[in-house]
Every structure is written in structure tokens, then in C-alpha cells.
PDB file of C-alpha atoms in Angstrom:
ATOM      1  CA  MET A   1     106.053  84.831  91.627  1.00  0.00           C
ATOM      2  CA  LYS A   2     108.162  82.325  92.817  1.00  0.00           C
ATOM      3  CA  GLN A   3     109.176  81.027  89.592  1.00  0.00           C
ATOM      4  CA  LEU A   4     110.105  84.813  88.391  1.00  0.00           C
ATOM      5  CA  ALA A   5     112.098  85.504  91.279  1.00  0.00           C
ATOM      6  CA  GLY A   6     114.166  81.826  90.444  1.00  0.00           C
ATOM      7  CA  ALA A   7     114.452  82.585  86.974  1.00  0.00           C
ATOM      8  CA  LEU A   8     116.140  86.417  87.457  1.00  0.00           C
ATOM      9  CA  ALA A   9     117.914  84.849  90.420  1.00  0.00           C
ATOM     10  CA  VAL A  10     120.031  82.372  88.037  1.00  0.00           C
ATOM     11  CA  ALA A  11     120.180  84.525  85.239  1.00  0.00           C
ATOM     12  CA  VAL A  12     122.210  86.939  87.786  1.00  0.00           C
ATOM     13  CA  LEU A  13     123.677  84.590  89.865  1.00  0.00           C
ATOM     14  CA  GLY A  14     124.557  82.125  87.326  1.00  0.00           C
ATOM     15  CA  GLY A  15     127.368  84.246  85.257  1.00  0.00           C
ATOM     16  CA  LEU A  16     129.267  85.317  88.636  1.00  0.00           C
ATOM     17  CA  TRP A  17     130.798  82.799  89.772  1.00  0.00           C
ATOM     18  CA  ALA A  18     133.163  81.978  87.264  1.00  0.00           C
ATOM     19  CA  GLN A  19     136.809  81.750  88.057  1.00  0.00           C
ATOM     20  CA  PRO A  20     138.498  84.945  88.772  1.00  0.00           C
ATOM     21  CA  GLY A  21     140.671  85.725  85.521  1.00  0.00           C
ATOM     22  CA  ALA A  22     138.958  83.541  83.124  1.00  0.00           C
ATOM     23  CA  ALA A  23     138.170  84.767  79.818  1.00  0.00           C
ATOM     24  CA  ARG A  24     134.746  85.758  79.367  1.00  0.00           C
ATOM     25  CA  CYS A  25     132.772  82.672  77.569  1.00  0.00           C
ATOM     26  CA  ALA A  26     136.021  80.920  77.135  1.00  0.00           C
ATOM     27  CA  ASP A  27     134.809  77.388  77.682  1.00  0.00           C
ATOM     28  CA  HIS A  28     131.557  78.178  75.387  1.00  0.00           C
ATOM     29  CA  VAL A  29     130.857  76.331  72.076  1.00  0.00           C
ATOM     30  CA  PRO A  30     128.968  78.359  69.684  1.00  0.00           C
ATOM     31  CA  GLN A  31     125.248  77.262  69.329  1.00  0.00           C
ATOM     32  CA  PRO A  32     123.813  76.188  65.779  1.00  0.00           C
ATOM     33  CA  LYS A  33     121.705  79.402  64.797  1.00  0.00           C
ATOM     34  CA  PRO A  34     118.218  78.637  64.300  1.00  0.00           C
ATOM     35  CA  GLN A  35     116.316  79.342  61.041  1.00  0.00           C
ATOM     36  CA  ASN A  36     113.210  81.462  60.997  1.00  0.00           C
ATOM     37  CA  THR A  37     109.948  79.393  60.717  1.00  0.00           C
ATOM     38  CA  ALA A  38     106.617  80.746  59.531  1.00  0.00           C
ATOM     39  CA  ARG A  39     105.335  81.501  63.133  1.00  0.00           C
ATOM     40  CA  ASP A  40     108.254  83.202  64.539  1.00  0.00           C
ATOM     41  CA  ILE A  41     109.319  85.620  61.302  1.00  0.00           C
ATOM     42  CA  VAL A  42     105.645  87.311  60.667  1.00  0.00           C
ATOM     43  CA  GLY A  43     106.240  91.181  61.599  1.00  0.00           C
ATOM     44  CA  GLN A  44     109.198  90.658  63.509  1.00  0.00           C
ATOM     45  CA  ASP A  45     111.862  93.113  61.353  1.00  0.00           C
ATOM     46  CA  LEU A  46     111.711  97.184  61.622  1.00  0.00           C
ATOM     47  CA  ASP A  47     110.146  98.068  58.402  1.00  0.00           C
ATOM     48  CA  THR A  48     107.346  95.564  59.300  1.00  0.00           C
ATOM     49  CA  ILE A  49     106.304  97.010  62.374  1.00  0.00           C
ATOM     50  CA  VAL A  50     106.833 100.274  61.161  1.00  0.00           C
ATOM     51  CA  GLU A  51     104.589  99.856  58.154  1.00  0.00           C
ATOM     52  CA  ARG A  52     101.816  97.829  60.421  1.00  0.00           C
ATOM     53  CA  GLY A  53     101.911 100.745  62.821  1.00  0.00           C
ATOM     54  CA  PHE A  54     102.916  98.802  66.264  1.00  0.00           C
ATOM     55  CA  ILE A  55     105.219  96.975  68.318  1.00  0.00           C
ATOM     56  CA  THR A  56     104.728  93.915  70.626  1.00  0.00           C
ATOM     57  CA  PHE A  57     106.115  93.460  73.897  1.00  0.00           C
ATOM     58  CA  ALA A  58     106.214  90.664  76.178  1.00  0.00           C
ATOM     59  CA  ALA A  59     106.623  91.817  80.119  1.00  0.00           C
ATOM     60  CA  TYR A  60     106.112  89.660  83.168  1.00  0.00           C
ATOM     61  CA  GLU A  61     102.625  89.207  84.666  1.00  0.00           C
ATOM     62  CA  ASP A  62     102.048  90.210  88.416  1.00  0.00           C
ATOM     63  CA  PHE A  63     105.456  91.929  88.672  1.00  0.00           C
ATOM     64  CA  ALA A  64     104.546  95.313  89.972  1.00  0.00           C
ATOM     65  CA  PRO A  65     105.901  97.995  90.042  1.00  0.00           C
ATOM     66  CA  TRP A  66     107.198  97.135  86.709  1.00  0.00           C
ATOM     67  CA  SER A  67     104.476  95.228  84.623  1.00  0.00           C
ATOM     68  CA  TYR A  68     101.180  93.972  86.237  1.00  0.00           C
ATOM     69  CA  GLU A  69      97.296  94.348  85.584  1.00  0.00           C
ATOM     70  CA  ALA A  70      94.745  96.757  87.729  1.00  0.00           C
ATOM     71  CA  GLY A  71      91.345  97.774  87.262  1.00  0.00           C
ATOM     72  CA  GLY A  72      91.595  95.834  83.721  1.00  0.00           C
ATOM     73  CA  ARG A  73      94.679  97.966  82.509  1.00  0.00           C
ATOM     74  CA  ILE A  74      98.363  97.089  82.030  1.00  0.00           C
ATOM     75  CA  GLN A  75     100.610  99.398  83.846  1.00  0.00           C
ATOM     76  CA  GLY A  76     103.631  99.752  85.442  1.00  0.00           C
ATOM     77  CA  ALA A  77     107.150 101.248  84.872  1.00  0.00           C
ATOM     78  CA  ASP A  78     108.081  98.879  82.358  1.00  0.00           C
ATOM     79  CA  ILE A  79     104.910  99.495  80.310  1.00  0.00           C
ATOM     80  CA  ASP A  80     105.452 102.950  80.714  1.00  0.00           C
ATOM     81  CA  LEU A  81     108.931 102.262  78.965  1.00  0.00           C
ATOM     82  CA  GLY A  82     107.582 100.041  76.020  1.00  0.00           C
ATOM     83  CA  ARG A  83     105.082 103.025  74.999  1.00  0.00           C
ATOM     84  CA  MET A  84     108.037 105.450  75.361  1.00  0.00           C
ATOM     85  CA  ILE A  85     109.853 103.077  72.735  1.00  0.00           C
ATOM     86  CA  ALA A  86     106.949 102.580  70.737  1.00  0.00           C
ATOM     87  CA  ALA A  87     106.124 106.500  70.271  1.00  0.00           C
ATOM     88  CA  GLU A  88     110.104 106.806  69.549  1.00  0.00           C
ATOM     89  CA  LEU A  89     109.705 104.736  66.656  1.00  0.00           C
ATOM     90  CA  GLY A  90     106.187 106.030  65.515  1.00  0.00           C
ATOM     91  CA  VAL A  91     104.000 103.093  66.315  1.00  0.00           C
ATOM     92  CA  GLU A  92     101.527 101.896  68.826  1.00  0.00           C
ATOM     93  CA  ALA A  93     102.836  99.892  71.837  1.00  0.00           C
ATOM     94  CA  ARG A  94     100.870  96.414  72.518  1.00  0.00           C
ATOM     95  CA  PHE A  95     101.636  94.195  75.343  1.00  0.00           C
ATOM     96  CA  THR A  96     101.717  90.664  76.411  1.00  0.00           C
ATOM     97  CA  LEU A  97     101.862  89.990  80.053  1.00  0.00           C
ATOM     98  CA  VAL A  98     103.650  86.536  80.437  1.00  0.00           C
ATOM     99  CA  ALA A  99     104.193  84.218  83.129  1.00  0.00           C
ATOM    100  CA  ALA A 100     107.761  83.428  84.341  1.00  0.00           C
ATOM    101  CA  GLY A 101     109.279  79.893  83.108  1.00  0.00           C
ATOM    102  CA  GLU A 102     111.468  78.224  85.381  1.00  0.00           C
ATOM    103  CA  THR A 103     114.631  79.788  83.755  1.00  0.00           C
ATOM    104  CA  LEU A 104     115.327  83.077  81.871  1.00  0.00           C
ATOM    105  CA  ASP A 105     116.737  80.698  78.870  1.00  0.00           C
ATOM    106  CA  ALA A 106     112.645  79.344  78.919  1.00  0.00           C
ATOM    107  CA  ASP A 107     111.080  82.837  78.740  1.00  0.00           C
ATOM    108  CA  LEU A 108     113.432  83.983  75.965  1.00  0.00           C
ATOM    109  CA  ARG A 109     113.026  81.192  73.966  1.00  0.00           C
ATOM    110  CA  ASN A 110     109.169  81.418  74.331  1.00  0.00           C
ATOM    111  CA  TRP A 111     108.826  85.036  73.442  1.00  0.00           C
ATOM    112  CA  VAL A 112     111.612  86.247  71.924  1.00  0.00           C
ATOM    113  CA  TRP A 113     112.961  83.932  69.440  1.00  0.00           C
ATOM    114  CA  LYS A 114     111.257  80.249  68.835  1.00  0.00           C
ATOM    115  CA  GLY A 115     107.485  80.525  70.412  1.00  0.00           C
ATOM    116  CA  PRO A 116     105.892  78.731  73.518  1.00  0.00           C
ATOM    117  CA  ILE A 117     104.735  74.943  72.486  1.00  0.00           C
ATOM    118  CA  VAL A 118     101.503  75.966  73.333  1.00  0.00           C
ATOM    119  CA  GLY A 119      99.122  79.518  72.699  1.00  0.00           C
ATOM    120  CA  GLY A 120     100.779  82.503  72.239  1.00  0.00           C
ATOM    121  CA  SER A 121     103.538  83.886  70.323  1.00  0.00           C
ATOM    122  CA  VAL A 122     107.271  85.656  70.140  1.00  0.00           C
ATOM    123  CA  THR A 123     106.978  89.396  70.753  1.00  0.00           C
ATOM    124  CA  ASN A 124     108.980  91.984  69.253  1.00  0.00           C
ATOM    125  CA  VAL A 125     110.975  93.094  72.410  1.00  0.00           C
ATOM    126  CA  MET A 126     110.994  91.253  75.816  1.00  0.00           C
ATOM    127  CA  LEU A 127     111.329  93.942  78.605  1.00  0.00           C
ATOM    128  CA  HIS A 128     112.886  93.571  82.004  1.00  0.00           C
ATOM    129  CA  VAL A 129     115.653  91.162  80.884  1.00  0.00           C
ATOM    130  CA  PRO A 130     118.511  90.685  83.180  1.00  0.00           C
ATOM    131  CA  TYR A 131     121.818  91.470  81.616  1.00  0.00           C
ATOM    132  CA  ASP A 132     125.031  89.124  82.453  1.00  0.00           C
ATOM    133  CA  SER A 133     127.820  89.054  80.120  1.00  0.00           C
ATOM    134  CA  GLU A 134     128.467  85.310  80.666  1.00  0.00           C
ATOM    135  CA  PHE A 135     124.863  84.633  80.186  1.00  0.00           C
ATOM    136  CA  ALA A 136     124.830  87.069  77.148  1.00  0.00           C
ATOM    137  CA  CYS A 137     127.257  85.040  74.999  1.00  0.00           C
ATOM    138  CA  ARG A 138     125.341  81.569  75.808  1.00  0.00           C
ATOM    139  CA  VAL A 139     122.192  82.750  74.387  1.00  0.00           C
ATOM    140  CA  GLU A 140     123.366  83.631  70.992  1.00  0.00           C
ATOM    141  CA  GLN A 141     119.644  83.698  69.284  1.00  0.00           C
ATOM    142  CA  VAL A 142     118.756  86.990  71.508  1.00  0.00           C
ATOM    143  CA  VAL A 143     120.382  90.435  71.265  1.00  0.00           C
ATOM    144  CA  PHE A 144     120.426  91.536  74.862  1.00  0.00           C
ATOM    145  CA  THR A 145     120.452  95.606  74.724  1.00  0.00           C
ATOM    146  CA  GLY A 146     119.092  98.742  75.825  1.00  0.00           C
ATOM    147  CA  GLN A 147     119.988  98.733  79.571  1.00  0.00           C
ATOM    148  CA  TYR A 148     118.168 100.928  81.236  1.00  0.00           C
ATOM    149  CA  HIS A 149     118.249 100.857  84.918  1.00  0.00           C
ATOM    150  CA  VAL A 150     120.721  99.471  87.925  1.00  0.00           C
ATOM    151  CA  GLU A 151     118.869  97.076  90.219  1.00  0.00           C
ATOM    152  CA  GLU A 152     119.924  97.009  93.655  1.00  0.00           C
ATOM    153  CA  VAL A 153     119.104  94.410  96.591  1.00  0.00           C
ATOM    154  CA  ALA A 154     118.097  96.370  99.444  1.00  0.00           C
ATOM    155  CA  ILE A 155     116.243  96.099 103.101  1.00  0.00           C
ATOM    156  CA  ALA A 156     112.852  97.813 103.836  1.00  0.00           C
ATOM    157  CA  TYR A 157     112.361  98.331 107.707  1.00  0.00           C
ATOM    158  CA  ARG A 158     109.872  99.248 110.140  1.00  0.00           C
ATOM    159  CA  ARG A 159     110.891 102.706 111.343  1.00  0.00           C
ATOM    160  CA  ALA A 160     109.962 102.251 115.137  1.00  0.00           C
ATOM    161  CA  ALA A 161     112.103  98.750 115.120  1.00  0.00           C
ATOM    162  CA  TYR A 162     115.189 100.693 114.506  1.00  0.00           C
ATOM    163  CA  PRO A 163     114.591 104.074 115.463  1.00  0.00           C
ATOM    164  CA  GLU A 164     118.250 104.602 115.566  1.00  0.00           C
ATOM    165  CA  GLU A 165     119.918 103.075 112.491  1.00  0.00           C
ATOM    166  CA  PRO A 166     118.674 100.852 110.006  1.00  0.00           C
ATOM    167  CA  PRO A 167     119.416  97.175 109.596  1.00  0.00           C
ATOM    168  CA  MET A 168     121.878  95.212 108.413  1.00  0.00           C
ATOM    169  CA  PRO A 169     122.116  91.586 107.302  1.00  0.00           C
ATOM    170  CA  ALA A 170     123.626  90.594 110.713  1.00  0.00           C
ATOM    171  CA  TYR A 171     121.166  92.043 112.579  1.00  0.00           C
ATOM    172  CA  PHE A 172     118.676  89.001 111.077  1.00  0.00           C
ATOM    173  CA  ARG A 173     120.554  86.676 113.852  1.00  0.00           C
ATOM    174  CA  PHE A 174     117.848  88.344 116.200  1.00  0.00           C
ATOM    175  CA  ASP A 175     115.475  89.687 114.151  1.00  0.00           C
ATOM    176  CA  SER A 176     112.893  88.499 111.578  1.00  0.00           C
ATOM    177  CA  VAL A 177     113.283  89.669 108.095  1.00  0.00           C
ATOM    178  CA  ALA A 178     110.664  88.541 104.927  1.00  0.00           C
ATOM    179  CA  VAL A 179     111.730  87.549 101.723  1.00  0.00           C
ATOM    180  CA  GLU A 180     110.519  86.365  98.426  1.00  0.00           C
ATOM    181  CA  ASN A 181     110.668  82.426  98.559  1.00  0.00           C
ATOM    182  CA  ASP A 182     113.548  81.409  96.317  1.00  0.00           C
ATOM    183  CA  SER A 183     115.094  84.785  95.566  1.00  0.00           C
ATOM    184  CA  ILE A 184     118.237  86.478  94.914  1.00  0.00           C
ATOM    185  CA  ALA A 185     117.760  87.811  98.940  1.00  0.00           C
ATOM    186  CA  ASP A 186     116.684  84.222 100.103  1.00  0.00           C
ATOM    187  CA  PHE A 187     119.665  82.819  98.560  1.00  0.00           C
ATOM    188  CA  TYR A 188     121.730  85.410 100.187  1.00  0.00           C
ATOM    189  CA  LEU A 189     120.491  85.209 103.922  1.00  0.00           C
ATOM    190  CA  SER A 190     120.377  81.621 103.876  1.00  0.00           C
ATOM    191  CA  ALA A 191     123.677  80.996 102.921  1.00  0.00           C
ATOM    192  CA  PHE A 192     124.983  83.845 105.535  1.00  0.00           C
ATOM    193  CA  PRO A 193     127.800  82.113 107.725  1.00  0.00           C
ATOM    194  CA  ALA A 194     126.906  79.088 109.363  1.00  0.00           C
ATOM    195  CA  GLY A 195     123.310  79.536 109.040  1.00  0.00           C
ATOM    196  CA  GLN A 196     123.073  81.881 111.511  1.00  0.00           C
ATOM    197  CA  LEU A 197     119.850  83.672 110.055  1.00  0.00           C
ATOM    198  CA  SER A 198     117.955  80.566 109.096  1.00  0.00           C
ATOM    199  CA  GLY A 199     115.454  80.748 112.053  1.00  0.00           C
ATOM    200  CA  ASN A 200     114.180  83.934 111.250  1.00  0.00           C
ATOM    201  CA  ILE A 201     113.806  84.036 107.748  1.00  0.00           C
ATOM    202  CA  ARG A 202     110.173  84.331 106.650  1.00  0.00           C
ATOM    203  CA  ARG A 203     109.136  83.287 103.130  1.00  0.00           C
ATOM    204  CA  TYR A 204     106.396  84.952 101.642  1.00  0.00           C
ATOM    205  CA  PRO A 205     105.212  84.026  97.904  1.00  0.00           C
ATOM    206  CA  SER A 206     105.980  87.662  96.519  1.00  0.00           C
ATOM    207  CA  VAL A 207     107.966  90.483  97.116  1.00  0.00           C
ATOM    208  CA  ALA A 208     104.483  92.524  97.693  1.00  0.00           C
ATOM    209  CA  ALA A 209     103.740  89.740 100.150  1.00  0.00           C
ATOM    210  CA  ALA A 210     106.446  90.375 102.281  1.00  0.00           C
ATOM    211  CA  MET A 211     106.084  93.774 102.185  1.00  0.00           C
ATOM    212  CA  ALA A 212     102.667  93.410 103.429  1.00  0.00           C
ATOM    213  CA  GLY A 213     103.777  91.193 105.940  1.00  0.00           C
ATOM    214  CA  LEU A 214     106.494  94.005 106.911  1.00  0.00           C
ATOM    215  CA  ALA A 215     103.404  97.123 107.043  1.00  0.00           C
ATOM    216  CA  GLN A 216     101.107  94.449 109.367  1.00  0.00           C
ATOM    217  CA  GLY A 217     104.228  93.926 111.805  1.00  0.00           C
ATOM    218  CA  GLU A 218     104.707  90.397 111.071  1.00  0.00           C
ATOM    219  CA  THR A 219     108.260  91.058 110.678  1.00  0.00           C
ATOM    220  CA  LYS A 220     110.590  93.742 111.420  1.00  0.00           C
ATOM    221  CA  ALA A 221     112.335  93.851 107.512  1.00  0.00           C
ATOM    222  CA  ALA A 222     112.309  93.054 104.288  1.00  0.00           C
ATOM    223  CA  MET A 223     115.116  91.998 102.126  1.00  0.00           C
ATOM    224  CA  GLY A 224     114.715  92.460  97.690  1.00  0.00           C
ATOM    225  CA  PRO A 225     114.968  94.283  94.650  1.00  0.00           C
ATOM    226  CA  LEU A 226     114.653  98.157  95.973  1.00  0.00           C
ATOM    227  CA  ALA A 227     112.266  98.751  93.121  1.00  0.00           C
ATOM    228  CA  GLN A 228     109.867  96.484  94.673  1.00  0.00           C
ATOM    229  CA  LEU A 229     110.402  97.117  98.370  1.00  0.00           C
ATOM    230  CA  GLU A 230     109.594 100.650  97.547  1.00  0.00           C
ATOM    231  CA  ALA A 231     106.646  99.714  96.093  1.00  0.00           C
ATOM    232  CA  GLY A 232     105.228  98.606  99.439  1.00  0.00           C
ATOM    233  CA  LEU A 233     106.492 101.462 101.541  1.00  0.00           C
ATOM    234  CA  THR A 234     103.948 102.825 103.831  1.00  0.00           C
ATOM    235  CA  ALA A 235     104.472 106.013 106.167  1.00  0.00           C
ATOM    236  CA  GLN A 236     105.625 103.086 108.844  1.00  0.00           C
ATOM    237  CA  THR A 237     108.341 101.970 106.917  1.00  0.00           C
ATOM    238  CA  ALA A 238     111.546 103.047 105.076  1.00  0.00           C
ATOM    239  CA  VAL A 239     114.322 101.447 102.674  1.00  0.00           C
ATOM    240  CA  HIS A 240     117.998 101.458 102.331  1.00  0.00           C
ATOM    241  CA  VAL A 241     121.042  99.865 100.472  1.00  0.00           C
ATOM    242  CA  PRO A 242     123.400  98.424 102.881  1.00  0.00           C
ATOM    243  CA  PRO A 243     126.797  96.794 101.810  1.00  0.00           C
ATOM    244  CA  LEU A 244     126.269  93.165 101.857  1.00  0.00           C
ATOM    245  CA  PRO A 245     129.364  91.087 102.383  1.00  0.00           C
ATOM    246  CA  GLY A 246     130.331  88.460 100.560  1.00  0.00           C
ATOM    247  CA  PHE A 247     127.463  89.239  97.693  1.00  0.00           C
ATOM    248  CA  ALA A 248     128.913  89.922  94.293  1.00  0.00           C
ATOM    249  CA  ALA A 249     125.710  89.698  92.748  1.00  0.00           C
ATOM    250  CA  GLY A 250     123.659  92.868  95.036  1.00  0.00           C
ATOM    251  CA  ARG A 251     123.267  94.673  91.817  1.00  0.00           C
ATOM    252  CA  TRP A 252     122.271  94.006  88.186  1.00  0.00           C
ATOM    253  CA  THR A 253     121.549  95.683  84.972  1.00  0.00           C
ATOM    254  CA  ALA A 254     117.893  95.565  83.300  1.00  0.00           C
ATOM    255  CA  GLY A 255     117.584  95.963  79.714  1.00  0.00           C
ATOM    256  CA  VAL A 256     115.725  94.505  76.932  1.00  0.00           C
ATOM    257  CA  ALA A 257     116.214  91.356  74.312  1.00  0.00           C
ATOM    258  CA  VAL A 258     115.174  91.311  70.805  1.00  0.00           C
ATOM    259  CA  HIS A 259     115.864  88.057  68.127  1.00  0.00           C
ATOM    260  CA  PHE A 260     119.261  87.942  66.908  1.00  0.00           C
ATOM    261  CA  SER A 261     117.972  88.194  63.332  1.00  0.00           C
ATOM    262  CA  TYR A 262     116.343  91.636  63.302  1.00  0.00           C
ATOM    263  CA  ARG A 263     119.852  93.608  64.471  1.00  0.00           C
ATOM    264  CA  PRO A 264     117.937  96.968  62.739  1.00  0.00           C
ATOM    265  CA  LEU A 265     115.258  96.959  65.282  1.00  0.00           C
ATOM    266  CA  ALA A 266     117.559  96.112  68.275  1.00  0.00           C
ATOM    267  CA  TYR A 267     119.246  99.161  67.239  1.00  0.00           C
ATOM    268  CA  ALA A 268     116.282 101.362  66.908  1.00  0.00           C
ATOM    269  CA  VAL A 269     114.921 100.027  70.301  1.00  0.00           C
ATOM    270  CA  GLU A 270     118.295 100.619  71.996  1.00  0.00           C
ATOM    271  CA  ASP A 271     118.583 104.295  70.535  1.00  0.00           C
ATOM    272  CA  ALA A 272     115.197 105.067  71.704  1.00  0.00           C
ATOM    273  CA  ILE A 273     116.112 103.865  75.354  1.00  0.00           C
ATOM    274  CA  ALA A 274     119.469 105.829  75.087  1.00  0.00           C
ATOM    275  CA  ALA A 275     117.408 108.879  74.119  1.00  0.00           C
ATOM    276  CA  GLY A 276     115.373 108.512  76.925  1.00  0.00           C
ATOM    277  CA  LEU A 277     117.913 108.371  79.257  1.00  0.00           C
ATOM    278  CA  GLN A 278     119.855 111.580  77.671  1.00  0.00           C
ATOM    279  CA  ASP A 279     116.551 113.709  77.841  1.00  0.00           C
ATOM    280  CA  GLY A 280     115.344 112.307  81.486  1.00  0.00           C
ATOM    281  CA  ARG A 281     112.276 110.775  79.890  1.00  0.00           C
ATOM    282  CA  ILE A 282     112.918 107.589  81.587  1.00  0.00           C
ATOM    283  CA  ALA A 283     114.084 109.070  85.217  1.00  0.00           C
ATOM    284  CA  ALA A 284     110.290 110.922  84.818  1.00  0.00           C
ATOM    285  CA  ILE A 285     108.956 107.289  84.448  1.00  0.00           C
ATOM    286  CA  PHE A 286     110.326 106.130  87.656  1.00  0.00           C
ATOM    287  CA  ALA A 287     109.634 108.966  89.333  1.00  0.00           C
ATOM    288  CA  THR A 288     105.510 108.811  88.129  1.00  0.00           C
ATOM    289  CA  HIS A 289     105.897 105.424  90.119  1.00  0.00           C
ATOM    290  CA  GLY A 290     107.488 106.558  93.330  1.00  0.00           C
ATOM    291  CA  LEU A 291     110.921 104.410  92.313  1.00  0.00           C
ATOM    292  CA  SER A 292     114.369 105.691  92.407  1.00  0.00           C
ATOM    293  CA  HIS A 293     116.278 105.499  89.320  1.00  0.00           C
ATOM    294  CA  ARG A 294     120.001 104.543  88.925  1.00  0.00           C
ATOM    295  CA  PRO A 295     120.878 104.515  85.296  1.00  0.00           C
ATOM    296  CA  PRO A 296     123.452 102.245  83.770  1.00  0.00           C
ATOM    297  CA  GLU A 297     126.937 103.257  83.373  1.00  0.00           C
ATOM    298  CA  LEU A 298     128.172 103.797  80.153  1.00  0.00           C
ATOM    299  CA  ARG A 299     129.945 100.660  78.504  1.00  0.00           C
TER     300      ARG A 299
END
């Protein structure tokens, strides 16, 4: 999970430190468009997918509540989203749970447009890809589409520790807070002015572990992406989305990624997600998993 936290953090934060007023990707030099090779072209186009009767998805492993395996079954909100997309196309959904690489670029290279060096192959669609316009124009081998949820950094807390009002980041000058190591929340709290919070940050290998620590009373609060905090709530804990001073990357949009060569597939997946947003199926998926759904704004 540490690698996934770092990869997502880099993707979310990477494009947000550009100079104010700078044109989007103004300094970007177009990349060479790689030609398809034998192993990455088979079964990628929409007609072939429909004809053979199944579509393949890459989803992150051990990434509850989004995608994970439990009891021998792959499950999670992203997995249900993939099944919804497949049903809209009239095909079966097949999933590959993948480990996060050091960067999102590496994940996209391995599972969308080139394939890993050893073992496995590209998939038709990668789920839960954070969207940033600067990053998107620099990775030209990928179509970033189908945005379906706005993620936010939030704070979970023990009700007994904060009976009157939920905690703000400044509270952690005195109170302990759990974070996933090398995550966005970790970066933010560590950079709090003059390192005022550093002595009270407790780092865990995953958000789930941080929430378990909170439930066991090891800390008074935990900070991380809202959905992952919601997945670990108990009767003794609650969560809220506070103001986060100086945190431009406190929210981001999750979508999907498709190889740039297969535009009809990208359009079909985007249409399926748009239909699910419009008729409430995606909101229902989130509700089933006990998550708050925040649909993206129309662009």
C-alpha cells in the first residue's frame, strides 16, 4: 500500500504546483507515439471485445474499499463499477488485481499501453486512475476518461476524544493522528508550518491499518481519503471533511484509463459511466459499500 499511496500522491500533486497563469502543458514536448506490438494489440479494440464476450480491467490490489480480494472473491466499489461497465457493453467483466508501481506512469505503462516486463499483459481498462490535466497531457499513450467520483482528504476521529466539535489539522500540534506512510495526508501534515505536527504523526502501512489503530485507541484521529476512512469506521468513530489551509490537492477526481489507440472503446466506457451517473447506478454502488459518492462536475 505504501507504493500505491506514493503513486497516487505524485499523480494528484504533480500537476498542481505549476506557476499560476501558466498555459496548460505549455512546456510539454510531444512524445513519440509507440506502435502496437503483437502482445499489446490482441483483444484491445471494441469490436473484438464485443465479439469474444468479455472485457478486462486492471484494479489495484489490497485497496479496500475500492478493489481487494476477500474469501477468494474479488470485490469492492471499483469492481462493481467494472461489472456495470461490462453489462452496459453486453459482455463479461474480468479483473486483474495489480500491485502499484513506484509511479502512476509505471502503472499505466504496465497495464494500459505496453505491458509488464515479466508476467501479465495489458488490460482493456484501468480503474481508479486519478485525473489531473497537466499529467494527462504528458502521458499521450493513454486516454483519461470516465470520471466517476471526486475524492477528498478527510479526518476520522474518536467521538469520545472530540465530543463537542471534530478536529482540525491544527489540533494535531497536541493530539496524535494516524496516516498512511508516504501518502498525501502524510505529506500535508509533515509540511505543516515549522513542522509543528511532526511529533504527533503516527505512520501506518495502509489507511486500513491507520483506522484499526484509531479504533484501538492508539491515536485520537486519522487522516486520509474519505472513502478509505469510511470503510474503517466503527460505532466509536466518525469522519468529517474539514477546511485544509494551504492544501490545493485536498480533492481530486477518479476515472479510468484506456490505450490511446482504442478511442471507440474509450467512448463506450465513458458513455457507460455517464449513464450510470445519470440514472443513479453508481451512487447505488457507493451506498452498497457504505461510501459517500461525490459525482464530478461536468467539464
